[in-house]
Backbone as ProteinMPNN parsed JSONL, in Angstrom:
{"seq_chain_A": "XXXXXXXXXXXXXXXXXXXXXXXXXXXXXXXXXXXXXXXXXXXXXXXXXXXXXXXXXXXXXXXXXXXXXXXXXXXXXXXXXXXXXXXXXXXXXXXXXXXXXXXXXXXXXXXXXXXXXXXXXXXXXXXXXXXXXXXXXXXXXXXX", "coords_chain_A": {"N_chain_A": [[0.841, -1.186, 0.0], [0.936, 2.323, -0.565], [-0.373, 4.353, 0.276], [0.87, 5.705, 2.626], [2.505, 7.256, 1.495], [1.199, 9.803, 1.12], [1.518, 11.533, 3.195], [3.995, 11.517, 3.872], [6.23, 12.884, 2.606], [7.109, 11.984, 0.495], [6.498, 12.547, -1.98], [6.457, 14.902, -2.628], [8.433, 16.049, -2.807], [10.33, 15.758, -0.019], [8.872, 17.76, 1.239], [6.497, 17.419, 3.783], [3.141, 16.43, 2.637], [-0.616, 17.621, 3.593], [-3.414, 16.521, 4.777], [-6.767, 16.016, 5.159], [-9.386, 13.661, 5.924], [-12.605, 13.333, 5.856], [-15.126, 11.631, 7.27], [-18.199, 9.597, 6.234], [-20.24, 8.333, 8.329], [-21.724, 4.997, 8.105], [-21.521, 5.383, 5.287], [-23.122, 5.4, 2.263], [-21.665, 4.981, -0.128], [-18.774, 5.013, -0.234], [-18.111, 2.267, 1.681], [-17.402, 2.846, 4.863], [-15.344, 0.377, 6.138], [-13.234, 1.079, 4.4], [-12.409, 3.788, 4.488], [-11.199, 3.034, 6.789], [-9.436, 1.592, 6.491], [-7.539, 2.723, 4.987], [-6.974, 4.852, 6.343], [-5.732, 4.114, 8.189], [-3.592, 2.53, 7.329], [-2.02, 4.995, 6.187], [-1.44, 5.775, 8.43], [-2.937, 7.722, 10.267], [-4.307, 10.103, 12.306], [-7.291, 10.125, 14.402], [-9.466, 13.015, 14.62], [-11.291, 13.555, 17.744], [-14.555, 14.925, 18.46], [-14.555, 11.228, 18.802], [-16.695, 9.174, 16.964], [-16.668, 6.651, 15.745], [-14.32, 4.328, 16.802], [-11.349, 3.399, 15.418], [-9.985, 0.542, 14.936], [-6.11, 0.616, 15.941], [-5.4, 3.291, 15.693], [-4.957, 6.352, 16.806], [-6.45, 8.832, 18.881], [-7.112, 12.062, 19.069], [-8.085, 14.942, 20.458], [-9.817, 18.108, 18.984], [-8.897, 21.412, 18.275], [-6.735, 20.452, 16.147], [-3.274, 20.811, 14.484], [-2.27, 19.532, 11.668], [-2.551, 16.257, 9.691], [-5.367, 14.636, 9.57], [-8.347, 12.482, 10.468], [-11.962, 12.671, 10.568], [-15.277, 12.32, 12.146], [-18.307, 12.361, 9.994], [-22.213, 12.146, 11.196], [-25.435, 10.567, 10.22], [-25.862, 11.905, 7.517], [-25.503, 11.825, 3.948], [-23.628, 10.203, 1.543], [-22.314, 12.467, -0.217], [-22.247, 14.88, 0.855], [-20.725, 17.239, 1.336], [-21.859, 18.614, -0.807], [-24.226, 18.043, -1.041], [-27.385, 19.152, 0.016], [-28.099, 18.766, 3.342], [-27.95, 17.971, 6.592], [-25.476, 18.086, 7.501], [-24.04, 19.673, 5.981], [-23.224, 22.508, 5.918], [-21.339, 22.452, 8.891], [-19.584, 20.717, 7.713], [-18.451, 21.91, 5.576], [-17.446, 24.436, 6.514], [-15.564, 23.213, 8.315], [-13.757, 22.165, 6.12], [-13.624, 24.608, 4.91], [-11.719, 26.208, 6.677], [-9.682, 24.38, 7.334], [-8.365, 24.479, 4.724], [-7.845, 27.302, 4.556], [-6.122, 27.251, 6.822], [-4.298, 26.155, 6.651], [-3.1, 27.463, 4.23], [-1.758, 29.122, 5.754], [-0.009, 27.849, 6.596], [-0.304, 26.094, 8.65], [-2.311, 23.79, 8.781], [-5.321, 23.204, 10.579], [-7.686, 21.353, 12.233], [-10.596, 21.77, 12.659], [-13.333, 20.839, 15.215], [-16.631, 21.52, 13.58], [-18.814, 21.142, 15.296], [-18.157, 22.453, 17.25], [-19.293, 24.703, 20.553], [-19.105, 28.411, 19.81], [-17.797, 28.574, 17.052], [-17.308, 30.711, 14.244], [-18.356, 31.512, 11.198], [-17.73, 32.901, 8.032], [-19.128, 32.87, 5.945], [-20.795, 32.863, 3.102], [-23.63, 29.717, 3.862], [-25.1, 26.919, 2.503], [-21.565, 26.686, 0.603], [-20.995, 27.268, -2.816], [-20.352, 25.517, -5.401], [-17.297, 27.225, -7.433], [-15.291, 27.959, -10.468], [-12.505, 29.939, -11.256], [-12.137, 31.448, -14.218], [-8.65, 30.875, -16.056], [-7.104, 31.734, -17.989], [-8.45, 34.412, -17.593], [-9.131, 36.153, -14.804], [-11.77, 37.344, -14.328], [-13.708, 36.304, -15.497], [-15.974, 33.499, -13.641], [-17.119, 30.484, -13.086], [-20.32, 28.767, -12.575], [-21.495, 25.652, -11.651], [-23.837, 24.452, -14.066], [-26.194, 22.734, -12.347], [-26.546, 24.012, -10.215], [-28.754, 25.821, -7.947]], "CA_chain_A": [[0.0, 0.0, 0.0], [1.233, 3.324, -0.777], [-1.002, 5.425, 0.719], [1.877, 6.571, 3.678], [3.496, 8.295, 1.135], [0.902, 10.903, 0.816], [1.697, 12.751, 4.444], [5.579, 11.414, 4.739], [6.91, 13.589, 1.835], [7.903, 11.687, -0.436], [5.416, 12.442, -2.793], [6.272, 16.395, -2.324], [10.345, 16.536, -2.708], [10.433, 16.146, 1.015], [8.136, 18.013, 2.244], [5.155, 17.007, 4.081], [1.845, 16.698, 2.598], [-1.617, 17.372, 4.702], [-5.058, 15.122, 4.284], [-8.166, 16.526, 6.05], [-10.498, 12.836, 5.704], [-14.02, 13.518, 6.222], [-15.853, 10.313, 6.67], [-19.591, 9.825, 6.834], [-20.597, 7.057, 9.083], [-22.464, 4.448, 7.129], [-21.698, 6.059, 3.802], [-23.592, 4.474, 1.299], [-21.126, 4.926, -1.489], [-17.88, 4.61, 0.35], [-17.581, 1.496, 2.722], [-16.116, 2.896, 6.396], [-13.858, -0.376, 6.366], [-12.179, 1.557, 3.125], [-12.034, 4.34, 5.003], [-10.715, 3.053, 8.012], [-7.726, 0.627, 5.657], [-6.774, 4.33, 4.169], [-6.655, 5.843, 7.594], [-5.18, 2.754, 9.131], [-2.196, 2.809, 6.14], [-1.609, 6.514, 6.534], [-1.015, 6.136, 10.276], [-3.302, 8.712, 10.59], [-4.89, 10.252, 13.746], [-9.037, 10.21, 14.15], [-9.489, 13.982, 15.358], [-12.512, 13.774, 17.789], [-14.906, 13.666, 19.207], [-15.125, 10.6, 17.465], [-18.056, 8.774, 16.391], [-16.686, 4.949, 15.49], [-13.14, 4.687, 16.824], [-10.799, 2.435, 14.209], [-8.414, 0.323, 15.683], [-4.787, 1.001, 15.877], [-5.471, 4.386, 15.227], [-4.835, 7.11, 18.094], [-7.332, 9.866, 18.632], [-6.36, 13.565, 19.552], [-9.031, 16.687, 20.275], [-9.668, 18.934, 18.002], [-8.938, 21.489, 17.316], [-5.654, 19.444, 15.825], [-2.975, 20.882, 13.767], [-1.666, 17.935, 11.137], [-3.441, 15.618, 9.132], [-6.492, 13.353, 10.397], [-9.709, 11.751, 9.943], [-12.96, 13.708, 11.181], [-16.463, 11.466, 11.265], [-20.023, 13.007, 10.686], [-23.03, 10.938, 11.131], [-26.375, 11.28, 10.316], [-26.265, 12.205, 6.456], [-25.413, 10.928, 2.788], [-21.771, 10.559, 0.797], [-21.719, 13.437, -0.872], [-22.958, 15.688, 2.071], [-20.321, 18.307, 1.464], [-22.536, 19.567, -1.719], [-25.497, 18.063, -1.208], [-28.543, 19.284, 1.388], [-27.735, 17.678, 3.969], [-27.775, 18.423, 8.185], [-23.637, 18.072, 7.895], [-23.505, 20.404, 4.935], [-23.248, 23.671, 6.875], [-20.511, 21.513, 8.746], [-18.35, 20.016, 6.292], [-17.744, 23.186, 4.101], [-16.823, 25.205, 7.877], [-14.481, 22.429, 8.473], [-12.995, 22.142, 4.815], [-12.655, 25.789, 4.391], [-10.815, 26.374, 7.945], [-8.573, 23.414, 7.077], [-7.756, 24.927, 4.041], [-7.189, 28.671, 4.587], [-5.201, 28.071, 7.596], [-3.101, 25.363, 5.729], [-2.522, 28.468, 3.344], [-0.514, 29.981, 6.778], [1.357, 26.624, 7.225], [-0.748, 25.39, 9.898], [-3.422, 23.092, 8.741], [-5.79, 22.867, 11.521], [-8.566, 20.492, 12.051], [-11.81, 21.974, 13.557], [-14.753, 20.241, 15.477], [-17.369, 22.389, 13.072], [-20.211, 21.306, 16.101], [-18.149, 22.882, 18.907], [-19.838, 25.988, 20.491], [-18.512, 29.358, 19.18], [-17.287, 28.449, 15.706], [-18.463, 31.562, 13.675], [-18.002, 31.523, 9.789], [-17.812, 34.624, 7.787], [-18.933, 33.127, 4.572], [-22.477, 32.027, 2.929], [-23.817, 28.485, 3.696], [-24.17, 26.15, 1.971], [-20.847, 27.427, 0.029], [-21.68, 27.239, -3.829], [-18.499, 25.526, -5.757], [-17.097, 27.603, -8.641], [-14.031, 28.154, -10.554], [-12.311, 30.909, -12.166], [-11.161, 31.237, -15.835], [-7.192, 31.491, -15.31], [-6.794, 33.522, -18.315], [-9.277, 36.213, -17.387], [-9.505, 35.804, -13.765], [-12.973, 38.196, -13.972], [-14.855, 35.289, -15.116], [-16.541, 32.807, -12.711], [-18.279, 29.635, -14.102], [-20.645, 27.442, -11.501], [-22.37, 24.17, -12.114], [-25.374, 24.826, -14.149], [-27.335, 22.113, -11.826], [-26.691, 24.305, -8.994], [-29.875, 26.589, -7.721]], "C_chain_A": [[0.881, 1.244, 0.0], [0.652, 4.515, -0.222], [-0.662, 6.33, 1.616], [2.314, 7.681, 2.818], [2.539, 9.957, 0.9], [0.707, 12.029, 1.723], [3.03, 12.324, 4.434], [6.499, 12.088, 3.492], [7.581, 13.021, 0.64], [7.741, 11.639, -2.156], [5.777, 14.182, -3.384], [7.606, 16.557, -2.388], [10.558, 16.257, -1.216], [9.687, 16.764, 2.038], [6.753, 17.619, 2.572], [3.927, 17.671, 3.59], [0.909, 16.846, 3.996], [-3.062, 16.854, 4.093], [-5.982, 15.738, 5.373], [-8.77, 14.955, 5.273], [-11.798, 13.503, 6.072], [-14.89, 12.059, 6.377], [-17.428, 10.402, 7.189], [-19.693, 7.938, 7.565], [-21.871, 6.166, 8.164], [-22.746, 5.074, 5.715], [-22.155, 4.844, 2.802], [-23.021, 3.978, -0.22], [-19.49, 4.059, -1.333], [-17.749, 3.784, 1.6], [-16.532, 2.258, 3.974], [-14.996, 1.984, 6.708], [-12.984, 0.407, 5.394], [-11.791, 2.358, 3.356], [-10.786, 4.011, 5.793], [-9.572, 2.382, 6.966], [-6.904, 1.661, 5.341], [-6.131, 5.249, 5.546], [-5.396, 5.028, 8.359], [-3.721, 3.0, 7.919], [-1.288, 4.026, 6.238], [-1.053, 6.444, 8.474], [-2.003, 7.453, 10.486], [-4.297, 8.819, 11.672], [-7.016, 10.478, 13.84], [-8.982, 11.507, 15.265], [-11.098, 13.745, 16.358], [-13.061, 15.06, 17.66], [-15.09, 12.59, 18.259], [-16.368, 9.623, 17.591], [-17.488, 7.195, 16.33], [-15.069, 4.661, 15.68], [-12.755, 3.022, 16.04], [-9.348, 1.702, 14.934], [-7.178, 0.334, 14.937], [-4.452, 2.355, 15.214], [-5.761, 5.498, 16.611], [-5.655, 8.208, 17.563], [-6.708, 10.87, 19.823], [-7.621, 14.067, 19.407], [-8.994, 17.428, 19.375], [-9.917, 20.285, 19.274], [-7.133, 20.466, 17.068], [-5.136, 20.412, 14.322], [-2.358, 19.73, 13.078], [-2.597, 17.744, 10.146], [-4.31, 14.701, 9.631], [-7.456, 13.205, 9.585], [-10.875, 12.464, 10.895], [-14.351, 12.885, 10.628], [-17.529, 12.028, 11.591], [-20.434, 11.942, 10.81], [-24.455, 11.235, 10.44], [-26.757, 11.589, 8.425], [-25.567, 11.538, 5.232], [-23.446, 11.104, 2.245], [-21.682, 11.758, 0.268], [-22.271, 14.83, 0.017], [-22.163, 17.162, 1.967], [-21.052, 19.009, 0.601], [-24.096, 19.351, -1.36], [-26.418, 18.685, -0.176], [-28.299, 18.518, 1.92], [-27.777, 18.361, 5.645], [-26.468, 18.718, 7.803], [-22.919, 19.085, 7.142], [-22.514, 21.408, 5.356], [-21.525, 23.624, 7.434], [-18.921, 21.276, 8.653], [-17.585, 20.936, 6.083], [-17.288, 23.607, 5.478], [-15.063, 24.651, 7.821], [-13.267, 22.65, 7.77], [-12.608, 23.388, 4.933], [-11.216, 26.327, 5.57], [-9.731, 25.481, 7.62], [-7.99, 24.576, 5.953], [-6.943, 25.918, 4.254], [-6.051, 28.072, 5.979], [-4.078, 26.718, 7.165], [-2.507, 26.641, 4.963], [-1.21, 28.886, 4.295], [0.429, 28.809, 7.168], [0.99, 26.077, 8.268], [-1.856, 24.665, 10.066], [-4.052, 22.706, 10.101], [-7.624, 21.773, 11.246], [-9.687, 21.094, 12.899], [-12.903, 20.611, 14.064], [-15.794, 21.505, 15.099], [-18.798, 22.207, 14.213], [-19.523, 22.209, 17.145], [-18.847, 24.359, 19.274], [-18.818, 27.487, 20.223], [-17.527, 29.351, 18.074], [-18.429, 29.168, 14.339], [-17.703, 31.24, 12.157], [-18.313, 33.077, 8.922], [-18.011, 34.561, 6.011], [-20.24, 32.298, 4.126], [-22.305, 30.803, 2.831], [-24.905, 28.121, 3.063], [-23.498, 26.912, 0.835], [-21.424, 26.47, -1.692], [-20.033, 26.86, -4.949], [-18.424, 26.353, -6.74], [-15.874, 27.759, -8.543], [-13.659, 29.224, -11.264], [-11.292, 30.151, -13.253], [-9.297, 31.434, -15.452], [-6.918, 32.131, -16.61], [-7.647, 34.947, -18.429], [-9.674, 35.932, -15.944], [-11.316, 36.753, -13.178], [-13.795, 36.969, -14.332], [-15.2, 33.756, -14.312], [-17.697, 31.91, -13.357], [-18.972, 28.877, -12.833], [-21.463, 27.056, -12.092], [-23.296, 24.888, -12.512], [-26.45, 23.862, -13.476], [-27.117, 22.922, -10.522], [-28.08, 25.298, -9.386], [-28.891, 27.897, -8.463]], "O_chain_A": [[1.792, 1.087, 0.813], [1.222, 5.604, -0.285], [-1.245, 7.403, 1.769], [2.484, 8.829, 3.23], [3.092, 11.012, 0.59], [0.106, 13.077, 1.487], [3.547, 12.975, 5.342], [7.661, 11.682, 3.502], [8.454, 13.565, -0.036], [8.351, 11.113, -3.087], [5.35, 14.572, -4.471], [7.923, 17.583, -1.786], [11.582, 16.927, -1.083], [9.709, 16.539, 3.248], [5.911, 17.498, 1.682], [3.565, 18.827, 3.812], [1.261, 16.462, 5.112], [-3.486, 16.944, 2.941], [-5.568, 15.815, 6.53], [-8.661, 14.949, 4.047], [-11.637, 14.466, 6.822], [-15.242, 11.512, 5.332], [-17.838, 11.021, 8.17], [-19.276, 6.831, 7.224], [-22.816, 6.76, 7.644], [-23.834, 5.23, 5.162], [-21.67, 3.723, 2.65], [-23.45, 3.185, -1.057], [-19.087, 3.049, -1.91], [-17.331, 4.361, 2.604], [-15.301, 2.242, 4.006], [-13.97, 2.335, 7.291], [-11.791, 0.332, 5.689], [-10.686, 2.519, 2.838], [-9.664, 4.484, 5.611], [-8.663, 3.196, 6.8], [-5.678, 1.567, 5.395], [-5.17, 6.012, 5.643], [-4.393, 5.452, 8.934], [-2.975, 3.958, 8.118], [-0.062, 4.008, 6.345], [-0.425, 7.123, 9.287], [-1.38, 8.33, 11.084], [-5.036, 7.884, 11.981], [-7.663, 11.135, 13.024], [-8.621, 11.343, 16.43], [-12.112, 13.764, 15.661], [-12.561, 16.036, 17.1], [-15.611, 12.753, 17.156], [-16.874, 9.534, 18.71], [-18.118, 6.476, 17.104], [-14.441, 4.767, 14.627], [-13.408, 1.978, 16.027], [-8.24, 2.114, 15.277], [-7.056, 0.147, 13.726], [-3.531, 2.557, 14.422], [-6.762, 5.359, 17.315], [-5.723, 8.57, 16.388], [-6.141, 10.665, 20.896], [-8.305, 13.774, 18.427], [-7.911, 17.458, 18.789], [-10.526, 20.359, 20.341], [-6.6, 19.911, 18.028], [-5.883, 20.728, 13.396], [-1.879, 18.869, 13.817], [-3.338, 18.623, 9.705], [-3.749, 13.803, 10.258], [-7.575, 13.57, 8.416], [-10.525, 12.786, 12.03], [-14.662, 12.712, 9.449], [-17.93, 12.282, 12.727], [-19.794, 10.897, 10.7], [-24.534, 12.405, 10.063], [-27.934, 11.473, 8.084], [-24.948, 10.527, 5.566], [-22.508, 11.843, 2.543], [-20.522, 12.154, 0.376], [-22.712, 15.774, -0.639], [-22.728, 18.17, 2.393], [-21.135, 20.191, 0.933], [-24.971, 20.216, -1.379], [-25.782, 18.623, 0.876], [-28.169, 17.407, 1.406], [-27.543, 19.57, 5.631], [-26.303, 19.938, 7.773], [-21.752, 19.434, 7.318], [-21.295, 21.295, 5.233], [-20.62, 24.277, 6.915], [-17.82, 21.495, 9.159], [-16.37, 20.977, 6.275], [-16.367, 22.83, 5.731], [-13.988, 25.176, 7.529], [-12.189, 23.062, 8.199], [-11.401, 23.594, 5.065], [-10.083, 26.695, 5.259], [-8.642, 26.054, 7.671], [-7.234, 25.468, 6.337], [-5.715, 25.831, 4.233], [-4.995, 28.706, 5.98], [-2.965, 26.693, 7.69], [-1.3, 26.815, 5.137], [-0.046, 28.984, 3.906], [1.41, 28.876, 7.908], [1.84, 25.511, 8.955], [-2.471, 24.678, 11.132], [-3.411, 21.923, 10.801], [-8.354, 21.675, 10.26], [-9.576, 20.778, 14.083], [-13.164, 19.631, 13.366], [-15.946, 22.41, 15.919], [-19.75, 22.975, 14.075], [-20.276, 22.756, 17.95], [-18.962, 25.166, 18.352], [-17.646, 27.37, 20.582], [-16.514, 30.047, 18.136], [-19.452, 28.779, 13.775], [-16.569, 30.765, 12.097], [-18.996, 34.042, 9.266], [-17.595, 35.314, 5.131], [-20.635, 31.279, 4.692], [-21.395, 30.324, 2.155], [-25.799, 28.963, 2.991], [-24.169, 27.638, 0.102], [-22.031, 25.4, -1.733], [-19.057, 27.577, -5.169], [-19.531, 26.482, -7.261], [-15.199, 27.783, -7.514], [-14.527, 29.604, -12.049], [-10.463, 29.246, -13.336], [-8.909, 32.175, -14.549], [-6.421, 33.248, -16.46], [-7.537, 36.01, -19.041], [-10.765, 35.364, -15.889], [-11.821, 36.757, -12.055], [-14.591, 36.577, -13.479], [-14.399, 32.865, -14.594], [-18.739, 32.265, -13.908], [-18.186, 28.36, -12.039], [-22.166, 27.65, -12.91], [-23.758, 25.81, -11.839], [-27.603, 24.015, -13.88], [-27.634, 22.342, -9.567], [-28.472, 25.551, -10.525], [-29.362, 29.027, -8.59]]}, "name": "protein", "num_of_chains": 1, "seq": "XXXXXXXXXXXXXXXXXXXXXXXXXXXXXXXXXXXXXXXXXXXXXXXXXXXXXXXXXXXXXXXXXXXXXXXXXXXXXXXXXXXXXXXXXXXXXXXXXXXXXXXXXXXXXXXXXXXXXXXXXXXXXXXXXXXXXXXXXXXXXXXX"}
């Protein structure tokens, strides 16, 4: 399995990648054992609180800088776009991971804990920009 190499650098010249997982508990698309073999391979940490703990896999608090595994419950596989309770969530989660990866410090939120404000419309709406005219902005035509 190969799947270590995509936090131990070797994938990156050296330097360390970071993996935010998301897993939904009873995902109907993605098997949780497939999860957990990917998580379990990676050595990677299950940020709680957690929801279905995976053995041989150590769990840390969030918030957690690094890479981990983070489990909703409650809604469908594709929950980060779709309507969903977890939507809201997800995207919090994802974007916080991201931006503060931008500063070199990927952090892992718990998006239920109390006072986690967001400063950006939910559910977020994907789009991409043109890269040679960065003024235009295309999104899904099945979105609302």
């Amino acid at each position: 399995n190969l799947a270590h190499h995509m936090v131990d650098g070797s994938l990156a010249g050296g330097a360390p990648s970071y993996v935010l997982v998301q897993e939904m508990i009873n995902d109907g698309v993605v098997p949780n054992l497939s999860t957990s073999d990917l998580a379990r391979s990676i050595g990677m940490p299950m940020v709680g609180p957690v929801i279905e703990a995976i053995a041989g896999l150590p769990q840390v608090p969030a918030p957690f800088e690094g890479y981990g595994l983070f489990q909703y419950q409650g809604g469908v596989h594709g929950f980060l776009l779709a309507p969903d309770p977890n939507t809201a969530a997800g995207q919090l989660q994802l974007i916080t991971y991201l931006g503060s990866g931008l500063t070199g410090h990927p952090t892992i939120i718990d998006p239920f804990a109390a006072g986690k404000d967001r400063d950006f419309e939910v559910p977020f709406r994907p789009y991409w920009q043109d890269e040679t005219n960065p003024h235009l902005v295309y999104f899904p035509a099945n979105q609302p």
